[in-house]
Amino acid sequence: MANIQEVAQRAGVSVATVSRVFNNSSTVAKKTRLKVEQAIDELNYEPSVLGRNLRNSESRLLLVLIPSISNPFYSDIIRGIEDTAIGLGYNILLCETDSNPDRESIYFNLIRNRLADGIISMDPSVNKNKLIELASQYPIVQCSEFDEDSSISYVTINNELAAYHAVKHLIKIGQKKIALINSDEKFLYARERRRGYEKALNEYGLKVEADWICNTESLDFEDGKRAMRRLLDLFDRPTAVFAVSDMLAIGALKEVNSSGLRVPQDFAMIGFDKIAFSNMTHPTLTTIAQPMYKMGCISAKMIINKIQGKQVESIILDHELVIREST
Amino acid sequence: MANIQEVAQRAGVSVATVSRVFNNSSTVAKKTRLKVEQAIDELNYEPSVLGRNLRNSESRLLLVLIPSISNPFYSDIIRGIEDTAIGLGYNILLCETDSNPDRESIYFNLIRNRLADGIISMDPSVNKNKLIELASQYPIVQCSEFDEDSSISYVTINNELAAYHAVKHLIKIGQKKIALINSDEKFLYARERRRGYEKALNEYGLKVEADWICNTESLDFEDGKRAMRRLLDLFDRPTAVFAVSDMLAIGALKEVNSSGLRVPQDFAMIGFDKIAFSNMTHPTLTTIAQPMYKMGCISAKMIINKIQGKQVESIILDHELVIREST
DNA sequence: TTGAAAGCGCTAACAC
DNA sequence: GTGTTAGCGCTTTCAA
């Protein structure tokens, strides 16, 4: 593969001129530019990002940390990030952390190695202290997840209000015995969504039953199934469930279906996230939509602004109730 | 962030010695090594990958091209690639091409820019000629997809045989009217799976009905639904379907469910891929499992061998029939 | 066992 | 408008 030297030689100019042509520096005569462009074509030349980045100490690469790419929740966010970042001349390194601290440090080192210019983190169980420490030296933003007490900028939704709307919808369609399938409340969003759930119940004079609140270990289909099993085994069964994630709701739905109850006639179900699958279940799932694509776009814009030294502010976006067959 | 210079200064040695310590060169005295290691610790030094790579003209980065991260088919493969690659000192750049040639060239340029050392492509609709041209200059392997007439190494399964097994399973459980929901036959795997379908029918004296073969535009849920709708509207309806992808099968299943037919009593369904979601449907989906994780591991090993100049050979792996509720 | 120095490919400051 | 050259951070030869 040709380098800038050979192009310069072939075009009969200096390397500086070749560089100027590539960077659209205006101070190149048309004739010279033409000569150079021809040489570039002939040699099929592409500048080495390595050389350029070393010189400029930037890589134009963004790290995107996610726990698992198999979680469809992240698809649209990532598309938003990619579209925005590529438009602004940055490329994306998708990093699957598996919520594993070792995996995570590998990726953290990538930014300390200057192989990436910034990080967008969507990992809720990220090593908090390390992230905060890193954020004091390098550009970092959080998307969807965030820490209340750190100064890392974020983009997210109002989880409490969204949960409140979900539960209120169940109440409005006549449900009185509403259970909550929540994830581990070590996560901020889980605590917030629980608050929203309780707020709606209180507002309509419904009692919060401890038995009707399940906490799952993770957000998998199986967790949803298990939680639903537990609820159906209760003496005083609920007749509706608000699950804090569609995957949990889909697991719960599967369990309800298997038990012979009909949805929505005998049982109502509402999820959270509006993942693509939530429209493929039988029946389709009512859910809360987060503006994922937009969240991705904004977080990309945010991190790039931060990299370029601009001031950035955290943003809270609106959610939307999507009513489908399950309620 | 400290650089090698500062570490050398602090340790009272030359930069060459610091480099030796970092690269485990044996020719460093214990005492010197200790001094250097202390300086490294104190300054919290991490070598710049940019500098190192420029010098060595390697990046230890692998590109993984996939059409869409939201397709769960790729999850396990990618996990296999990651586990293997990270173990061998390489990091992964996940590239979503959206099957968009423009997107694709961005990533192709990354390797021409020496920002990546090799490519694992899983994109079936990749610009074939460009990929072949690139493969003549850079290390490239194909995973799952491949071209019969190119010399690019690949790892895949025997698609014809797998389809044959799927259809044979339907026949064995008494099905006689078996439809095929296939994707676009511009893809090699689609042509191969069709051959397997026809072979099984022929072997058991069942006629191949043109009406019972649907080709879909892409592999989405909606395509499966549409295809199933068409089949159910036929005067002479099939009573079983082999879909060449779980997503298509799940769409078809949804349509069957909605039409009031019961699965598996009135209608049998078999998919392909064993994506996680195929176990979450109602009823759960019988499917053909590809050894995805293993495919990932092998393709990673393969590309790294290729990068290191070793000879590599294409591999065909075994598949497995997973019988669940839908048949 | 260690150091000096060249050079990987590029950009930008400076000179002409 | 263009060329010369220093230097980004590192590894590796060569010499001591």
XYZ file of C-alpha atoms (C1' of nucleotides) in Angstrom:
686
model
C 0.000 0.000 0.000
C 1.358 3.341 -1.057
C 2.245 6.014 1.477
C 2.230 9.763 1.241
C 5.881 9.778 0.220
C 5.313 7.743 -2.918
C 2.323 9.822 -3.910
C 4.395 12.972 -3.530
C 7.176 11.502 -5.635
C 4.852 10.380 -8.401
C 3.082 13.729 -8.494
C 6.390 15.540 -8.372
C 5.449 17.549 -5.285
C 6.248 17.468 -1.572
C 4.451 15.383 1.016
C 3.071 18.554 2.524
C 1.209 19.313 -0.673
C -0.281 15.858 -0.789
C -1.423 16.311 2.788
C -2.947 19.653 1.862
C -4.894 18.112 -0.981
C -6.266 15.480 1.329
C -7.269 17.940 3.989
C -8.837 20.396 1.568
C -6.410 23.054 2.491
C -7.308 25.941 0.222
C -3.774 26.945 -0.572
C -3.212 24.476 -3.384
C -3.200 25.540 -7.037
C -5.728 23.813 -9.227
C -3.062 22.396 -11.471
C -1.084 20.942 -8.602
C -4.207 19.547 -6.984
C -5.060 17.768 -10.230
C -1.605 16.245 -10.500
C -1.783 15.024 -6.918
C -5.258 13.631 -7.299
C -4.147 11.680 -10.312
C -1.230 10.191 -8.412
C -3.558 9.298 -5.552
C -5.850 7.527 -7.960
C -3.064 5.722 -9.729
C -1.550 4.430 -6.530
C -4.880 3.764 -4.912
C -3.651 5.706 -1.928
C -5.440 5.950 1.417
C -3.881 7.949 4.245
C -2.938 5.934 7.299
C -5.216 6.788 10.162
C -2.473 5.671 12.476
C -0.010 8.265 11.264
C -2.569 11.015 11.168
C -3.910 10.229 14.607
C -0.528 9.963 16.192
C 0.280 13.368 14.866
C -3.033 14.905 15.881
C -3.389 12.777 18.976
C -6.950 11.908 18.098
C -8.430 8.724 16.730
C -11.912 9.805 15.693
C -13.125 6.594 17.244
C -15.887 6.402 19.839
C -16.335 3.581 22.320
C -19.893 2.463 22.992
C -20.162 0.260 26.077
C -23.141 -2.077 26.314
C -23.644 -5.077 28.582
C -24.807 -7.352 25.788
C -25.484 -6.909 22.116
C -28.140 -9.579 22.290
C -30.358 -7.248 24.272
C -32.532 -5.681 21.589
C -33.076 -2.673 23.803
C -29.836 -1.195 22.508
C -30.410 -1.645 18.777
C -32.081 1.642 18.016
C -29.912 3.645 20.364
C -26.854 2.318 18.590
C -28.299 3.106 15.196
C -28.832 6.657 16.398
C -25.294 6.886 17.687
C -23.860 5.481 14.485
C -25.821 7.700 12.152
C -24.858 10.806 14.072
C -21.249 9.889 14.707
C -20.500 8.796 11.154
C -22.085 11.998 9.904
C -19.634 13.925 12.069
C -16.612 11.930 10.965
C -16.361 9.530 13.873
C -16.462 5.763 13.833
C -17.941 3.514 16.476
C -16.363 0.721 18.457
C -19.137 -1.366 19.943
C -17.917 -2.939 23.160
C -19.773 -5.753 24.814
C -18.831 -5.754 28.482
C -20.946 -8.695 29.595
C -21.109 -6.648 32.794
C -17.718 -8.145 33.452
C -15.226 -5.773 35.133
C -12.265 -7.420 33.383
C -13.838 -6.995 29.976
C -14.629 -3.466 30.941
C -11.070 -2.527 31.872
C -9.868 -3.728 28.484
C -12.122 -1.156 26.928
C -11.273 1.490 29.479
C -7.645 1.018 28.533
C -8.489 1.663 24.915
C -9.266 5.248 25.776
C -6.255 5.610 28.031
C -4.218 4.318 25.100
C -5.658 7.071 22.998
C -7.180 4.545 20.671
C -10.548 6.156 21.259
C -11.492 9.762 21.812
C -14.514 9.240 24.027
C -16.913 6.787 25.632
C -20.681 6.481 25.569
C -21.578 4.119 28.389
C -24.892 2.289 28.571
C -23.735 -0.222 31.117
C -25.786 0.034 34.292
C -23.541 -2.177 36.367
C -20.372 -0.482 35.247
C -17.662 -0.107 37.841
C -18.940 3.201 39.070
C -15.836 4.558 40.723
C -13.565 3.676 37.861
C -15.930 5.316 35.404
C -16.083 8.483 37.459
C -12.308 8.539 37.781
C -11.922 8.038 34.041
C -14.474 10.757 33.363
C -12.284 13.260 35.166
C -9.591 12.719 32.535
C -11.444 11.698 29.389
C -14.695 12.613 27.615
C -17.465 10.309 28.796
C -21.259 10.472 28.649
C -23.886 8.068 29.887
C -26.902 7.062 27.873
C -30.090 5.773 29.491
C -28.223 4.902 32.678
C -26.626 7.497 34.892
C -25.406 8.176 38.410
C -27.223 10.730 40.471
C -24.176 11.756 42.417
C -21.530 11.925 39.695
C -20.979 14.827 37.370
C -20.925 12.712 34.210
C -23.344 14.110 31.635
C -26.183 11.862 30.541
C -29.252 11.529 28.376
C -32.182 9.580 29.765
C -35.939 9.622 30.345
C -38.027 10.329 33.419
C -38.343 6.785 34.689
C -40.638 7.558 37.578
C -43.118 9.410 35.403
C -43.023 6.701 32.722
C -43.779 3.978 35.259
C -46.520 6.126 36.699
C -48.132 6.427 33.264
C -47.884 2.688 32.654
C -49.614 1.798 35.903
C -52.182 4.539 35.496
C -53.092 3.014 32.141
C -53.750 -0.342 33.835
C -55.887 1.346 36.460
C -57.846 3.239 33.813
C -58.818 -0.005 32.065
C -60.259 -1.262 35.319
C -57.375 -3.205 36.857
C -57.172 -3.139 40.638
C -54.763 -5.954 41.447
C -51.567 -4.816 39.781
C -48.215 -6.506 40.379
C -44.757 -5.137 39.623
C -41.980 -7.214 38.102
C -38.931 -5.107 38.781
C -35.227 -5.727 38.284
C -32.602 -5.431 40.963
C -33.147 -2.185 42.847
C -29.446 -1.511 42.990
C -30.147 0.162 39.659
C -31.394 3.698 39.836
C -33.976 3.198 37.092
C -35.452 0.286 39.041
C -35.865 2.415 42.142
C -37.387 5.211 40.097
C -39.840 2.971 38.303
C -40.934 1.465 41.571
C -41.631 4.941 42.899
C -43.792 5.626 39.837
C -45.674 2.363 40.370
C -46.385 3.172 44.000
C -47.331 6.732 43.230
C -50.011 5.627 40.753
C -51.436 3.063 43.162
C -51.535 5.575 45.992
C -53.175 8.184 43.862
C -56.055 5.831 43.076
C -56.405 4.498 46.598
C -54.975 1.048 45.808
C -52.803 -0.587 48.429
C -49.199 -1.528 47.681
C -48.937 -5.279 48.396
C -45.420 -6.466 49.194
C -46.293 -9.887 47.748
C -47.020 -8.352 44.403
C -43.595 -6.831 43.958
C -40.990 -9.175 42.469
C -37.348 -8.329 42.000
C -35.417 -10.291 39.395
C -31.724 -10.945 39.203
C -31.326 -9.858 35.624
C -33.508 -8.812 32.713
C -33.805 -12.101 30.875
C -36.838 -13.909 29.561
C -36.353 -16.636 32.159
C -36.406 -14.132 35.013
C -39.759 -12.881 33.775
C -41.127 -16.412 33.618
C -39.953 -17.233 37.127
C -41.382 -14.036 38.586
C -44.740 -14.658 36.913
C -44.799 -18.232 38.221
C -44.359 -16.894 41.729
C -47.187 -14.385 41.260
C -49.567 -16.993 39.837
C -48.869 -19.300 42.762
C -50.052 -16.702 45.278
C -53.314 -17.294 47.093
C -54.382 -13.765 46.311
C -53.328 -13.459 42.677
C -52.854 -10.180 40.841
C -54.722 -9.752 37.550
C -52.282 -7.391 35.897
C -48.532 -6.905 35.716
C -46.311 -3.952 35.009
C -42.868 -5.301 34.057
C -39.983 -2.848 33.945
C -38.617 -4.359 30.745
C -40.198 -5.972 27.696
C -38.020 -9.048 28.028
C -39.377 -9.621 31.525
C -42.890 -8.955 30.257
C -42.444 -11.424 27.395
C -41.276 -14.074 29.841
C -44.220 -13.318 32.086
C -46.580 -13.432 29.117
C -45.290 -16.845 28.138
C -45.990 -18.103 31.660
C -49.497 -16.642 31.682
C -50.207 -18.203 28.283
C -48.946 -21.566 29.479
C -51.127 -21.419 32.580
C -54.228 -21.287 30.415
C -55.195 -17.724 31.301
C -56.092 -15.542 28.353
C -54.480 -12.173 27.756
C -55.978 -9.597 27.895
C -59.357 -11.074 28.968
C -58.112 -12.692 32.182
C -54.872 -10.892 32.659
C -53.353 -7.581 31.550
C -49.685 -7.016 30.877
C -47.589 -3.961 30.193
C -43.884 -3.833 29.452
C -41.221 -1.202 29.035
C -38.859 -0.323 26.155
C -40.865 -1.173 23.030
C -38.279 -3.589 21.723
C -39.030 -5.041 18.316
C -40.064 -8.401 19.787
C -42.785 -6.821 21.866
C -44.784 -6.586 18.654
C -44.205 -10.232 17.748
C -45.683 -11.911 20.779
C -49.147 -13.368 20.983
C -50.834 -11.144 21.973
C -48.724 -8.104 21.153
C -47.461 -6.243 24.153
C -48.539 -2.853 25.454
C -45.403 -1.008 26.467
C -43.667 2.271 27.207
C -41.565 3.536 24.314
C -38.374 5.346 25.001
C -37.132 7.571 22.169
C -34.195 5.269 21.627
C -32.990 6.498 18.277
C -33.099 10.061 19.511
C -31.285 9.121 22.696
C -28.548 7.642 20.549
C -28.295 10.718 18.347
C -28.155 13.049 21.309
C -25.574 11.078 23.209
C -23.345 10.958 20.126
C -23.660 14.692 19.611
C -22.973 15.165 23.306
C -19.782 13.129 23.434
C -18.411 14.777 20.306
C -19.106 18.197 21.745
C -17.332 17.154 24.894
C -14.350 15.894 22.900
C -14.187 19.219 21.144
C -14.067 20.948 24.482
C -17.550 22.384 24.454
C -19.808 22.580 27.477
C -22.546 19.927 27.509
C -25.678 19.535 29.614
C -27.606 16.441 30.606
C -30.949 15.906 28.890
C -34.175 14.180 29.907
C -36.380 13.053 27.022
C -40.078 12.215 26.800
C -41.522 8.711 26.735
C -44.716 7.419 25.138
C -47.383 4.860 26.042
C -47.960 2.349 23.224
C -51.263 0.537 23.685
C -51.487 -2.860 21.993
C -53.305 -6.157 22.498
C -52.119 -7.152 25.969
C -54.177 -4.509 27.826
C -1.182 11.162 30.470
C 2.450 10.238 30.768
C 4.427 9.028 27.766
C 7.403 6.734 27.519
C 9.786 9.666 27.695
C 8.610 10.774 31.107
C 8.712 7.264 32.470
C 12.290 6.898 31.250
C 13.272 10.186 32.839
C 11.712 9.327 36.174
C 13.301 5.872 36.219
C 16.627 7.315 35.123
C 16.893 5.061 32.081
C 16.425 5.398 28.340
C 13.148 5.025 26.511
C 14.464 1.862 24.940
C 14.701 0.239 28.348
C 11.156 1.205 29.237
C 9.990 -0.304 25.998
C 11.928 -3.481 26.785
C 10.263 -3.762 30.168
C 6.876 -3.409 28.625
C 7.527 -5.991 25.969
C 9.082 -8.494 28.354
C 12.380 -8.355 26.575
C 14.623 -10.632 28.595
C 17.667 -8.425 28.386
C 16.774 -6.156 31.285
C 18.499 -6.435 34.667
C 16.184 -7.143 37.550
C 17.165 -3.970 39.313
C 16.503 -1.815 36.284
C 13.223 -3.554 35.602
C 12.086 -2.814 39.162
C 12.982 0.857 38.857
C 11.094 1.127 35.604
C 8.062 -0.701 36.917
C 7.908 1.665 39.845
C 8.012 4.684 37.562
C 5.274 3.139 35.426
C 3.111 2.677 38.484
C 3.752 6.137 39.815
C 2.919 7.818 36.550
C 0.033 5.493 35.823
C 1.551 4.954 32.405
C -0.134 3.118 29.535
C 1.687 2.853 26.215
C -0.027 4.569 23.307
C -1.412 1.999 20.955
C -1.150 4.572 18.217
C 2.593 4.947 18.550
C 3.182 1.255 18.890
C 0.992 0.351 15.967
C 2.458 2.956 13.698
C 5.855 1.533 14.391
C 4.810 -2.086 14.027
C 2.224 -1.371 11.380
C -0.357 -3.454 13.185
C -3.377 -2.427 15.196
C -4.426 -5.674 16.865
C -7.966 -4.706 15.982
C -10.382 -6.947 14.104
C -13.339 -5.755 12.094
C -16.523 -7.796 12.352
C -19.042 -6.900 9.648
C -22.688 -7.685 10.313
C -25.770 -6.375 8.538
C -27.581 -5.516 11.751
C -26.858 -5.945 15.425
C -30.552 -6.261 16.104
C -30.568 -9.644 14.414
C -30.116 -12.064 17.322
C -28.637 -14.615 14.961
C -25.267 -12.965 15.373
C -25.142 -12.716 19.170
C -23.496 -16.027 19.932
C -21.164 -15.897 16.984
C -19.917 -12.552 18.168
C -19.456 -13.800 21.691
C -17.337 -16.616 20.279
C -15.288 -14.197 18.220
C -14.773 -11.889 21.162
C -13.768 -14.559 23.623
C -11.234 -16.014 21.222
C -9.870 -12.744 19.916
C -9.457 -11.105 23.306
C -7.697 -14.231 24.522
C -5.217 -13.817 21.691
C -4.650 -10.114 22.294
C -6.950 -8.698 19.669
C -9.879 -6.356 20.122
C -13.080 -6.320 18.129
C -14.678 -3.537 16.160
C -18.291 -4.445 15.546
C -19.445 -2.853 12.323
C -23.084 -2.618 11.420
C -23.321 -2.280 7.657
C -27.100 -2.114 7.348
C -26.324 -3.870 4.063
C -25.547 -0.400 2.851
C -22.594 -0.204 0.417
C -21.651 3.278 1.640
C -21.532 2.170 5.242
C -19.563 -0.809 4.104
C -16.868 1.185 2.334
C -16.289 3.218 5.467
C -15.371 0.009 7.210
C -13.413 -1.318 4.265
C -11.353 1.847 4.438
C -10.569 1.173 8.060
C -8.515 -1.799 7.014
C -6.905 -0.006 4.095
C -6.007 2.696 6.614
C -4.307 0.072 8.696
C -6.658 0.787 11.563
C -7.612 -2.873 11.579
C -5.568 -5.962 10.865
C -8.310 -8.160 9.453
C -12.000 -8.572 8.678
C -14.516 -11.238 9.598
C -17.493 -10.691 7.311
C -20.939 -12.056 8.053
C -22.701 -9.820 5.607
C -24.464 -11.868 2.943
C -25.226 -8.967 0.673
C -21.760 -7.520 0.877
C -20.393 -5.986 -2.276
C -18.942 -9.212 -3.532
C -16.373 -7.879 -5.964
C -15.022 -5.297 -3.589
C -14.674 -7.903 -0.864
C -12.806 -10.258 -3.170
C -10.536 -7.464 -4.314
C -9.858 -6.463 -0.716
C -9.192 -10.071 0.229
C -6.352 -10.207 -2.264
C -4.523 -7.539 -0.259
C -5.745 -7.972 3.313
C -6.661 -10.828 5.646
C -10.360 -11.580 5.352
C -12.509 -14.554 6.309
C -16.228 -15.133 5.937
C -18.392 -16.569 8.658
C -21.668 -18.329 7.926
C -21.890 -16.667 4.514
C -19.436 -17.367 1.722
C -18.960 -17.232 -2.024
C -18.584 -20.469 -3.892
C -16.360 -19.014 -6.537
C -14.036 -16.833 -4.493
C -10.977 -18.046 -2.683
C -11.847 -16.314 0.598
C -11.694 -18.774 3.496
C -14.893 -19.373 5.405
C -16.546 -21.285 8.216
C -20.120 -22.401 7.704
C -22.529 -25.333 7.951
C -23.926 -27.693 5.323
C -27.101 -25.771 4.526
C -28.539 -28.301 2.121
C -28.187 -31.144 4.592
C -29.595 -29.067 7.455
C -32.685 -28.139 5.437
C -33.054 -31.757 4.391
C -33.063 -32.817 8.055
C -35.613 -30.184 8.987
C -38.058 -31.230 6.297
C -37.465 -34.915 6.943
C -38.451 -34.292 10.567
C -41.766 -32.797 9.419
C -42.383 -35.768 7.143
C -41.568 -38.221 9.939
C -44.236 -36.698 12.180
C -46.788 -37.299 9.463
C -46.820 -34.018 7.572
C -47.482 -34.271 3.838
C -48.323 -30.728 2.821
C -45.130 -28.866 3.631
C -44.496 -25.304 2.496
C -41.178 -23.474 2.343
C -40.717 -19.890 3.443
C -37.392 -18.985 1.917
C -35.482 -15.733 1.666
C -34.231 -14.193 -1.533
C -32.504 -16.866 -3.586
C -29.756 -14.510 -4.605
C -28.189 -15.788 -1.386
C -26.306 -19.030 -1.649
C -27.675 -20.392 1.617
C -31.219 -19.850 0.353
C -30.532 -21.831 -2.786
C -28.890 -24.588 -0.772
C -31.720 -24.819 1.737
C -34.238 -25.003 -1.055
C -32.318 -27.893 -2.560
C -32.446 -29.689 0.806
C -36.199 -29.061 1.037
C -36.812 -30.470 -2.412
C -34.525 -33.410 -1.838
C -36.458 -34.488 1.275
C -39.812 -34.149 -0.494
C -38.587 -36.116 -3.510
C -37.142 -38.838 -1.338
C -40.534 -39.445 0.277
C -42.520 -39.185 -2.938
C -44.082 -35.807 -2.108
C -44.559 -33.391 -4.954
C -42.909 -29.959 -4.890
C -45.763 -27.431 -5.254
C -44.678 -24.077 -6.652
C -47.499 -22.400 -4.708
C -46.054 -23.617 -1.455
C -42.692 -21.931 -1.922
C -42.547 -18.306 -0.803
C -39.574 -16.029 -1.217
C -39.317 -13.051 1.088
C -37.513 -9.811 0.529
C -35.642 -9.851 3.810
C -35.564 -11.883 7.012
C -37.854 -9.809 9.195
C -40.790 -10.817 11.320
C -43.131 -8.962 8.974
C -41.874 -10.900 5.970
C -42.726 -14.139 7.742
C -46.206 -12.888 8.554
C -46.865 -11.822 5.008
C -45.641 -15.106 3.551
C -47.827 -17.082 5.952
C -50.838 -14.967 5.084
C -50.311 -15.824 1.431
C -50.051 -19.547 2.228
C -53.178 -19.541 4.396
C -55.148 -17.818 1.656
C -54.436 -20.632 -0.804
C -57.293 -22.916 -1.821
C -55.093 -25.927 -1.173
C -53.419 -24.942 2.090
C -50.233 -26.510 3.428
C -50.336 -27.859 7.006
C -46.681 -27.371 7.846
C -43.977 -24.828 7.151
C -40.215 -24.952 7.038
C -38.924 -21.387 7.369
C -35.263 -20.749 6.611
C -34.888 -18.428 9.579
C -36.403 -18.269 13.050
C -37.459 -14.686 12.548
C -39.500 -15.706 9.508
C -40.882 -18.684 11.438
C -41.862 -16.467 14.367
C -43.679 -14.115 12.013
C -45.419 -17.081 10.388
C -46.298 -18.488 13.805
C -47.879 -15.217 14.807
C -50.025 -15.283 11.689
C -51.091 -18.896 12.276
C -51.958 -18.088 15.882
C -54.005 -15.096 14.801
C -55.911 -17.153 12.229
C -57.251 -19.383 14.995
C -55.333 -22.504 13.978
C -53.566 -24.293 16.803
C -49.880 -25.155 16.683
C -48.864 -27.987 16.605
C -52.288 -29.698 16.457
C -53.477 -28.022 13.240
C -50.218 -26.766 11.882
C -46.528 -27.621 12.309
C -43.708 -25.123 12.110
C -39.955 -25.432 12.006
C -37.415 -22.629 11.902
C -33.698 -22.249 11.477
C -30.969 -20.731 13.676
C -32.161 -21.387 17.242
C -32.111 -17.741 18.196
C -32.874 -17.095 21.859
C -36.316 -15.780 21.062
C -37.348 -19.035 19.395
C -37.718 -20.451 22.897
C -39.916 -17.581 24.038
C -42.762 -17.919 21.580
C -46.041 -19.643 22.259
C -45.612 -22.476 21.437
C -41.834 -22.736 21.470
C -40.283 -23.253 18.080
C -38.651 -26.391 16.707
C -35.551 -25.292 14.853
C -32.155 -26.165 13.415
C -29.273 -25.091 15.641
C -26.079 -23.902 14.116
C -23.017 -24.102 16.369
C -22.834 -20.337 16.508
C -20.430 -19.868 19.377
C -18.052 -22.368 17.815
C -18.362 -20.707 14.426
C -17.343 -17.468 16.083
C -14.363 -19.013 17.835
C -13.147 -20.698 14.689
C -13.496 -17.660 12.480
C -11.545 -15.588 14.998
C -8.776 -18.160 15.170
C -8.821 -18.314 11.396
C -8.433 -14.607 10.773
C -5.655 -14.300 13.339
C -3.797 -17.163 11.716
C -4.212 -15.458 8.402
C -2.907 -12.179 9.811
C 0.117 -14.011 11.114
C 0.763 -15.360 7.658
C -0.264 -18.927 8.294
C -2.156 -21.072 5.827
C -5.865 -21.483 6.699
C -8.530 -23.823 5.376
C -12.283 -23.411 5.172
C -14.372 -25.426 7.633
C -17.873 -26.865 7.520
C -19.461 -27.530 10.921
C -22.316 -29.774 12.013
C -25.852 -28.617 12.732
C -28.439 -30.058 15.116
C -32.217 -30.523 15.082
C -33.869 -29.060 18.207
C -37.371 -30.459 18.658
C -39.723 -28.276 20.696
C -43.441 -27.589 20.931
C -44.223 -26.411 17.412
C -43.885 -29.849 15.771
C 22.789 -4.993 29.921
C 21.895 -0.488 28.308
C 21.688 3.831 25.349
C 21.482 6.554 21.003
C 19.137 7.169 17.098
C 16.447 6.038 12.997
C 12.051 5.747 11.309
C 6.866 4.169 11.049
C 3.118 8.080 8.082
C 1.352 12.031 8.833
C 0.442 17.349 9.767
C 1.626 22.031 10.612
C 4.789 25.779 11.503
C 7.818 28.260 9.083
C 10.468 29.752 5.165
C 10.680 31.053 0.653
C 1.407 28.452 -3.544
C 4.756 25.204 -2.258
C 8.756 22.935 0.093
C 11.469 21.779 4.287
C 11.440 19.918 8.474
C 10.304 18.831 13.322
C 7.921 15.785 15.951
C 3.612 12.842 17.569
C 5.068 7.786 20.896
C 6.838 3.898 20.093
C 10.174 -0.282 18.765
C 14.350 -1.957 17.185
C 18.850 -2.041 15.273
C 23.489 -1.014 16.232
C 27.099 0.232 19.151
C 29.146 0.473 23.457
